[in-house]
Amino acid sequence: MKEIELKAHVYDRKNIIEKLESFSTFVKSIKKYDTYYHLQSENSKSGKPYITARIREEYFSNTNGDSKKIYLTYKNKELSAGPDGEKIEINDERETVVENRETLEILFADIGFTVAHKKQKVVESYETETDFGKATLELCTIPELGDFIEIEILSENPTEEKIQLIQQELKNLLKKCNIPLSQIEEKYYTQMLREIKEKQKT
């Protein structure tokens, strides 16, 4: 499954919520706690000298009450140039629910994975239908980084032409949120957090 998404900075949270409520449906509030693990490897598909895996603890509230899930995620990320040259993420994501986090952590340690970084995310999740299926729109707060909107559409084995069309649809949804394309952020959150830590050291 290909995950085609973009994210953009949000500078007026109240206005964005009003826009989202005008054309999409609120789904749930979520708190996500991510731990990223790296394993040194010369054969990584990403071209980086390591393989990355993530354990996510997700706490969410909806009309059915409060719940918790733990996910193991393996994702190959890439940035693709959109119709106007802006960079949009295309991710090949593999994810599964796990019952016991501790078992995974012991396995990771024995294999040689080490903790690379951690991230927290507070999310208000919305959904809307498009010509390409359901689009998920998440209004996110990342401590130290601020507010962002993430918009994604999942597609099974899309052609390059379809990817381009979905990228355009993501941009259209961003415009419906009254966010200019200039606020699209190409960097990954982990990269931005790493840059902040590096600046704090100097």
PDB file of C-alpha atoms in Angstrom:
ATOM      1  CA  MET A   1       0.000   0.000   0.000  1.00  0.00           C
ATOM      2  CA  LYS A   2       1.391   3.398  -1.002  1.00  0.00           C
ATOM      3  CA  GLU A   3       0.830   6.277   1.377  1.00  0.00           C
ATOM      4  CA  ILE A   4       0.846   9.565  -0.556  1.00  0.00           C
ATOM      5  CA  GLU A   5       0.856  12.564   1.729  1.00  0.00           C
ATOM      6  CA  LEU A   6       1.887  16.114   2.324  1.00  0.00           C
ATOM      7  CA  LYS A   7       2.229  18.213   5.434  1.00  0.00           C
ATOM      8  CA  ALA A   8       2.154  21.952   5.917  1.00  0.00           C
ATOM      9  CA  HIS A   9       2.677  24.436   8.718  1.00  0.00           C
ATOM     10  CA  VAL A  10      -0.435  25.735  10.472  1.00  0.00           C
ATOM     11  CA  TYR A  11      -0.304  29.233  11.919  1.00  0.00           C
ATOM     12  CA  ASP A  12      -4.005  29.762  12.699  1.00  0.00           C
ATOM     13  CA  ARG A  13      -5.335  26.632  14.375  1.00  0.00           C
ATOM     14  CA  LYS A  14      -8.838  27.981  15.026  1.00  0.00           C
ATOM     15  CA  ASN A  15      -9.330  28.917  11.371  1.00  0.00           C
ATOM     16  CA  ILE A  16      -8.125  25.512  10.180  1.00  0.00           C
ATOM     17  CA  ILE A  17     -10.563  23.710  12.470  1.00  0.00           C
ATOM     18  CA  GLU A  18     -13.417  25.775  11.037  1.00  0.00           C
ATOM     19  CA  LYS A  19     -12.341  24.911   7.493  1.00  0.00           C
ATOM     20  CA  LEU A  20     -11.987  21.213   8.279  1.00  0.00           C
ATOM     21  CA  GLU A  21     -15.434  21.079   9.849  1.00  0.00           C
ATOM     22  CA  SER A  22     -16.929  22.660   6.728  1.00  0.00           C
ATOM     23  CA  PHE A  23     -16.005  19.828   4.351  1.00  0.00           C
ATOM     24  CA  SER A  24     -14.765  16.835   6.388  1.00  0.00           C
ATOM     25  CA  THR A  25     -15.922  14.652   9.274  1.00  0.00           C
ATOM     26  CA  PHE A  26     -14.231  14.552  12.660  1.00  0.00           C
ATOM     27  CA  VAL A  27     -13.139  11.003  13.530  1.00  0.00           C
ATOM     28  CA  LYS A  28     -11.150  11.021  16.762  1.00  0.00           C
ATOM     29  CA  SER A  29      -8.552  12.675  18.972  1.00  0.00           C
ATOM     30  CA  ILE A  30      -5.258  10.830  19.215  1.00  0.00           C
ATOM     31  CA  LYS A  31      -2.025  11.010  21.163  1.00  0.00           C
ATOM     32  CA  LYS A  32       0.870   9.249  19.458  1.00  0.00           C
ATOM     33  CA  TYR A  33       4.148   8.336  21.132  1.00  0.00           C
ATOM     34  CA  ASP A  34       6.754   7.149  18.640  1.00  0.00           C
ATOM     35  CA  THR A  35      10.097   5.492  19.233  1.00  0.00           C
ATOM     36  CA  TYR A  36      12.345   5.046  16.187  1.00  0.00           C
ATOM     37  CA  TYR A  37      14.972   2.329  16.047  1.00  0.00           C
ATOM     38  CA  HIS A  38      17.963   2.065  13.702  1.00  0.00           C
ATOM     39  CA  LEU A  39      19.902  -1.002  12.646  1.00  0.00           C
ATOM     40  CA  GLN A  40      23.165  -0.439  10.805  1.00  0.00           C
ATOM     41  CA  SER A  41      22.917  -1.953   7.317  1.00  0.00           C
ATOM     42  CA  GLU A  42      24.665  -1.591   3.968  1.00  0.00           C
ATOM     43  CA  ASN A  43      21.616  -2.936   2.108  1.00  0.00           C
ATOM     44  CA  SER A  44      18.951  -0.448   3.181  1.00  0.00           C
ATOM     45  CA  LYS A  45      16.399   0.310   0.430  1.00  0.00           C
ATOM     46  CA  SER A  46      16.326   3.941   1.541  1.00  0.00           C
ATOM     47  CA  GLY A  47      19.971   4.390   0.632  1.00  0.00           C
ATOM     48  CA  LYS A  48      20.775   5.306   4.232  1.00  0.00           C
ATOM     49  CA  PRO A  49      23.326   3.264   6.211  1.00  0.00           C
ATOM     50  CA  TYR A  50      20.609   1.889   8.482  1.00  0.00           C
ATOM     51  CA  ILE A  51      17.168   0.266   8.546  1.00  0.00           C
ATOM     52  CA  THR A  52      14.449   2.054  10.507  1.00  0.00           C
ATOM     53  CA  ALA A  53      11.554   0.565  12.442  1.00  0.00           C
ATOM     54  CA  ARG A  54       9.039   2.327  14.670  1.00  0.00           C
ATOM     55  CA  ILE A  55       7.006   1.364  17.712  1.00  0.00           C
ATOM     56  CA  ARG A  56       3.989   3.612  18.215  1.00  0.00           C
ATOM     57  CA  GLU A  57       1.715   3.790  21.246  1.00  0.00           C
ATOM     58  CA  GLU A  58      -1.560   5.379  20.226  1.00  0.00           C
ATOM     59  CA  TYR A  59      -4.184   6.596  22.666  1.00  0.00           C
ATOM     60  CA  PHE A  60      -7.430   7.781  21.113  1.00  0.00           C
ATOM     61  CA  SER A  61     -10.877   9.001  22.088  1.00  0.00           C
ATOM     62  CA  ASN A  62     -14.054   8.820  20.017  1.00  0.00           C
ATOM     63  CA  THR A  63     -17.776   8.199  20.522  1.00  0.00           C
ATOM     64  CA  ASN A  64     -16.975   4.658  21.702  1.00  0.00           C
ATOM     65  CA  GLY A  65     -14.712   5.828  24.513  1.00  0.00           C
ATOM     66  CA  ASP A  66     -10.949   5.679  25.078  1.00  0.00           C
ATOM     67  CA  SER A  67      -8.656   3.058  23.580  1.00  0.00           C
ATOM     68  CA  LYS A  68      -4.980   2.203  23.231  1.00  0.00           C
ATOM     69  CA  LYS A  69      -3.119   0.397  20.463  1.00  0.00           C
ATOM     70  CA  ILE A  70       0.526  -0.434  19.852  1.00  0.00           C
ATOM     71  CA  TYR A  71       1.837  -0.572  16.283  1.00  0.00           C
ATOM     72  CA  LEU A  72       5.019  -1.842  14.708  1.00  0.00           C
ATOM     73  CA  THR A  73       5.762   0.055  11.502  1.00  0.00           C
ATOM     74  CA  TYR A  74       8.314  -0.473   8.779  1.00  0.00           C
ATOM     75  CA  LYS A  75       8.242   2.265   6.179  1.00  0.00           C
ATOM     76  CA  ASN A  76      10.325   3.122   3.132  1.00  0.00           C
ATOM     77  CA  LYS A  77      10.087   6.864   2.635  1.00  0.00           C
ATOM     78  CA  GLU A  78      10.756   8.943  -0.435  1.00  0.00           C
ATOM     79  CA  LEU A  79      10.060  12.488  -1.527  1.00  0.00           C
ATOM     80  CA  SER A  80       8.504  12.942  -4.965  1.00  0.00           C
ATOM     81  CA  ALA A  81       8.254  16.168  -6.930  1.00  0.00           C
ATOM     82  CA  GLY A  82       4.611  17.227  -7.242  1.00  0.00           C
ATOM     83  CA  PRO A  83       2.983  18.901 -10.263  1.00  0.00           C
ATOM     84  CA  ASP A  84       4.509  22.275  -9.350  1.00  0.00           C
ATOM     85  CA  GLY A  85       7.853  20.999  -8.151  1.00  0.00           C
ATOM     86  CA  GLU A  86       7.001  20.870  -4.450  1.00  0.00           C
ATOM     87  CA  LYS A  87       8.045  17.713  -2.581  1.00  0.00           C
ATOM     88  CA  ILE A  88       5.318  15.284  -1.465  1.00  0.00           C
ATOM     89  CA  GLU A  89       5.898  12.076   0.470  1.00  0.00           C
ATOM     90  CA  ILE A  90       5.278   8.660  -1.082  1.00  0.00           C
ATOM     91  CA  ASN A  91       5.707   5.944   1.500  1.00  0.00           C
ATOM     92  CA  ASP A  92       5.589   2.172   1.228  1.00  0.00           C
ATOM     93  CA  GLU A  93       4.259   1.386   4.694  1.00  0.00           C
ATOM     94  CA  ARG A  94       3.952  -1.971   6.449  1.00  0.00           C
ATOM     95  CA  GLU A  95       2.200  -1.847   9.790  1.00  0.00           C
ATOM     96  CA  THR A  96       0.760  -4.317  12.265  1.00  0.00           C
ATOM     97  CA  VAL A  97      -0.848  -4.168  15.695  1.00  0.00           C
ATOM     98  CA  VAL A  98       1.157  -5.828  18.478  1.00  0.00           C
ATOM     99  CA  GLU A  99       0.094  -6.880  21.952  1.00  0.00           C
ATOM    100  CA  ASN A 100       3.345  -6.590  23.846  1.00  0.00           C
ATOM    101  CA  ARG A 101       5.813  -3.761  23.349  1.00  0.00           C
ATOM    102  CA  GLU A 102       8.393  -5.243  25.717  1.00  0.00           C
ATOM    103  CA  THR A 103       8.769  -8.373  23.586  1.00  0.00           C
ATOM    104  CA  LEU A 104       9.596  -6.241  20.547  1.00  0.00           C
ATOM    105  CA  GLU A 105      12.080  -4.136  22.481  1.00  0.00           C
ATOM    106  CA  ILE A 106      13.922  -7.265  23.684  1.00  0.00           C
ATOM    107  CA  LEU A 107      13.990  -8.624  20.127  1.00  0.00           C
ATOM    108  CA  PHE A 108      15.249  -5.311  18.730  1.00  0.00           C
ATOM    109  CA  ALA A 109      18.020  -5.164  21.338  1.00  0.00           C
ATOM    110  CA  ASP A 110      19.142  -8.721  20.556  1.00  0.00           C
ATOM    111  CA  ILE A 111      19.170  -8.038  16.812  1.00  0.00           C
ATOM    112  CA  GLY A 112      21.178  -4.855  17.260  1.00  0.00           C
ATOM    113  CA  PHE A 113      18.621  -2.074  16.855  1.00  0.00           C
ATOM    114  CA  THR A 114      19.278   1.055  18.921  1.00  0.00           C
ATOM    115  CA  VAL A 115      16.911   3.889  19.835  1.00  0.00           C
ATOM    116  CA  ALA A 116      17.480   6.732  17.372  1.00  0.00           C
ATOM    117  CA  HIS A 117      14.915   9.283  18.507  1.00  0.00           C
ATOM    118  CA  LYS A 118      11.475   9.774  20.011  1.00  0.00           C
ATOM    119  CA  LYS A 119       8.543  11.931  18.975  1.00  0.00           C
ATOM    120  CA  GLN A 120       5.174  12.941  20.406  1.00  0.00           C
ATOM    121  CA  LYS A 121       2.182  14.005  18.372  1.00  0.00           C
ATOM    122  CA  VAL A 122      -1.262  15.243  19.458  1.00  0.00           C
ATOM    123  CA  VAL A 123      -3.800  14.821  16.651  1.00  0.00           C
ATOM    124  CA  GLU A 124      -7.331  15.818  15.709  1.00  0.00           C
ATOM    125  CA  SER A 125      -8.243  13.454  12.870  1.00  0.00           C
ATOM    126  CA  TYR A 126     -10.778  14.148  10.093  1.00  0.00           C
ATOM    127  CA  GLU A 127     -11.820  12.285   6.947  1.00  0.00           C
ATOM    128  CA  THR A 128     -13.361  13.211   3.611  1.00  0.00           C
ATOM    129  CA  GLU A 129     -14.110  11.332   0.390  1.00  0.00           C
ATOM    130  CA  THR A 130     -12.292  12.081  -2.867  1.00  0.00           C
ATOM    131  CA  ASP A 131     -12.248  10.627  -6.375  1.00  0.00           C
ATOM    132  CA  PHE A 132      -9.281   8.545  -5.183  1.00  0.00           C
ATOM    133  CA  GLY A 133     -10.872   7.191  -2.018  1.00  0.00           C
ATOM    134  CA  LYS A 134     -10.811   8.385   1.547  1.00  0.00           C
ATOM    135  CA  ALA A 135      -8.475  11.201   2.494  1.00  0.00           C
ATOM    136  CA  THR A 136      -7.296  11.559   6.078  1.00  0.00           C
ATOM    137  CA  LEU A 137      -6.607  15.051   7.360  1.00  0.00           C
ATOM    138  CA  GLU A 138      -4.820  15.335  10.681  1.00  0.00           C
ATOM    139  CA  LEU A 139      -4.316  18.572  12.585  1.00  0.00           C
ATOM    140  CA  CYS A 140      -1.154  17.815  14.542  1.00  0.00           C
ATOM    141  CA  THR A 141       0.775  19.449  17.335  1.00  0.00           C
ATOM    142  CA  ILE A 142       4.415  18.418  17.656  1.00  0.00           C
ATOM    143  CA  PRO A 143       6.121  19.662  20.821  1.00  0.00           C
ATOM    144  CA  GLU A 144       9.040  21.944  19.891  1.00  0.00           C
ATOM    145  CA  LEU A 145       7.830  22.246  16.270  1.00  0.00           C
ATOM    146  CA  GLY A 146       4.283  23.651  16.478  1.00  0.00           C
ATOM    147  CA  ASP A 147       1.126  22.862  14.492  1.00  0.00           C
ATOM    148  CA  PHE A 148       0.873  21.086  11.137  1.00  0.00           C
ATOM    149  CA  ILE A 149      -1.782  19.670   8.839  1.00  0.00           C
ATOM    150  CA  GLU A 150      -1.090  16.239   7.372  1.00  0.00           C
ATOM    151  CA  ILE A 151      -3.186  15.070   4.414  1.00  0.00           C
ATOM    152  CA  GLU A 152      -2.858  11.563   3.019  1.00  0.00           C
ATOM    153  CA  ILE A 153      -4.508   9.158   0.597  1.00  0.00           C
ATOM    154  CA  LEU A 154      -3.691   5.448   0.465  1.00  0.00           C
ATOM    155  CA  SER A 155      -3.482   3.716  -2.904  1.00  0.00           C
ATOM    156  CA  GLU A 156      -2.714   0.115  -3.877  1.00  0.00           C
ATOM    157  CA  ASN A 157       0.107  -0.079  -6.466  1.00  0.00           C
ATOM    158  CA  PRO A 158      -0.635   3.314  -8.108  1.00  0.00           C
ATOM    159  CA  THR A 159       0.849   4.199 -11.486  1.00  0.00           C
ATOM    160  CA  GLU A 160       3.044   7.279 -11.806  1.00  0.00           C
ATOM    161  CA  GLU A 161       0.138   9.068 -13.491  1.00  0.00           C
ATOM    162  CA  LYS A 162      -2.205   8.235 -10.626  1.00  0.00           C
ATOM    163  CA  ILE A 163       0.355   9.395  -8.085  1.00  0.00           C
ATOM    164  CA  GLN A 164       0.505  12.759  -9.853  1.00  0.00           C
ATOM    165  CA  LEU A 165      -3.295  13.033  -9.779  1.00  0.00           C
ATOM    166  CA  ILE A 166      -3.423  12.171  -6.084  1.00  0.00           C
ATOM    167  CA  GLN A 167      -0.708  14.724  -5.361  1.00  0.00           C
ATOM    168  CA  GLN A 168      -2.846  17.355  -7.055  1.00  0.00           C
ATOM    169  CA  GLU A 169      -5.842  16.274  -4.974  1.00  0.00           C
ATOM    170  CA  LEU A 170      -3.795  16.681  -1.796  1.00  0.00           C
ATOM    171  CA  LYS A 171      -2.942  20.212  -2.847  1.00  0.00           C
ATOM    172  CA  ASN A 172      -6.602  20.927  -3.582  1.00  0.00           C
ATOM    173  CA  LEU A 173      -7.529  19.789  -0.077  1.00  0.00           C
ATOM    174  CA  LEU A 174      -4.789  21.980   1.364  1.00  0.00           C
ATOM    175  CA  LYS A 175      -6.267  24.956  -0.471  1.00  0.00           C
ATOM    176  CA  LYS A 176      -9.707  24.110   0.945  1.00  0.00           C
ATOM    177  CA  CYS A 177      -8.085  24.491   4.360  1.00  0.00           C
ATOM    178  CA  ASN A 178      -7.028  27.987   3.261  1.00  0.00           C
ATOM    179  CA  ILE A 179      -3.347  27.097   3.534  1.00  0.00           C
ATOM    180  CA  PRO A 180      -1.009  28.342   0.784  1.00  0.00           C
ATOM    181  CA  LEU A 181       1.313  25.873  -0.935  1.00  0.00           C
ATOM    182  CA  SER A 182       4.255  27.908   0.348  1.00  0.00           C
ATOM    183  CA  GLN A 183       3.583  26.460   3.817  1.00  0.00           C
ATOM    184  CA  ILE A 184       4.232  22.868   2.678  1.00  0.00           C
ATOM    185  CA  GLU A 185       7.071  21.389   4.738  1.00  0.00           C
ATOM    186  CA  GLU A 186       9.396  19.012   2.892  1.00  0.00           C
ATOM    187  CA  LYS A 187      11.507  17.977   5.877  1.00  0.00           C
ATOM    188  CA  TYR A 188      10.574  14.986   8.013  1.00  0.00           C
ATOM    189  CA  TYR A 189       9.656  15.728  11.634  1.00  0.00           C
ATOM    190  CA  THR A 190      12.595  13.672  12.846  1.00  0.00           C
ATOM    191  CA  GLN A 191      14.947  15.767  10.733  1.00  0.00           C
ATOM    192  CA  MET A 192      13.499  19.004  12.114  1.00  0.00           C
ATOM    193  CA  LEU A 193      13.735  17.738  15.700  1.00  0.00           C
ATOM    194  CA  ARG A 194      17.324  16.633  15.101  1.00  0.00           C
ATOM    195  CA  GLU A 195      18.214  20.073  13.751  1.00  0.00           C
ATOM    196  CA  ILE A 196      16.744  21.713  16.860  1.00  0.00           C
ATOM    197  CA  LYS A 197      18.833  19.467  19.123  1.00  0.00           C
ATOM    198  CA  GLU A 198      21.963  20.256  17.125  1.00  0.00           C
ATOM    199  CA  LYS A 199      21.317  23.990  17.445  1.00  0.00           C
ATOM    200  CA  GLN A 200      20.831  23.631  21.209  1.00  0.00           C
ATOM    201  CA  LYS A 201      24.272  22.040  21.481  1.00  0.00           C
ATOM    202  CA  THR A 202      25.990  25.024  19.842  1.00  0.00           C
TER     203      THR A 202
END
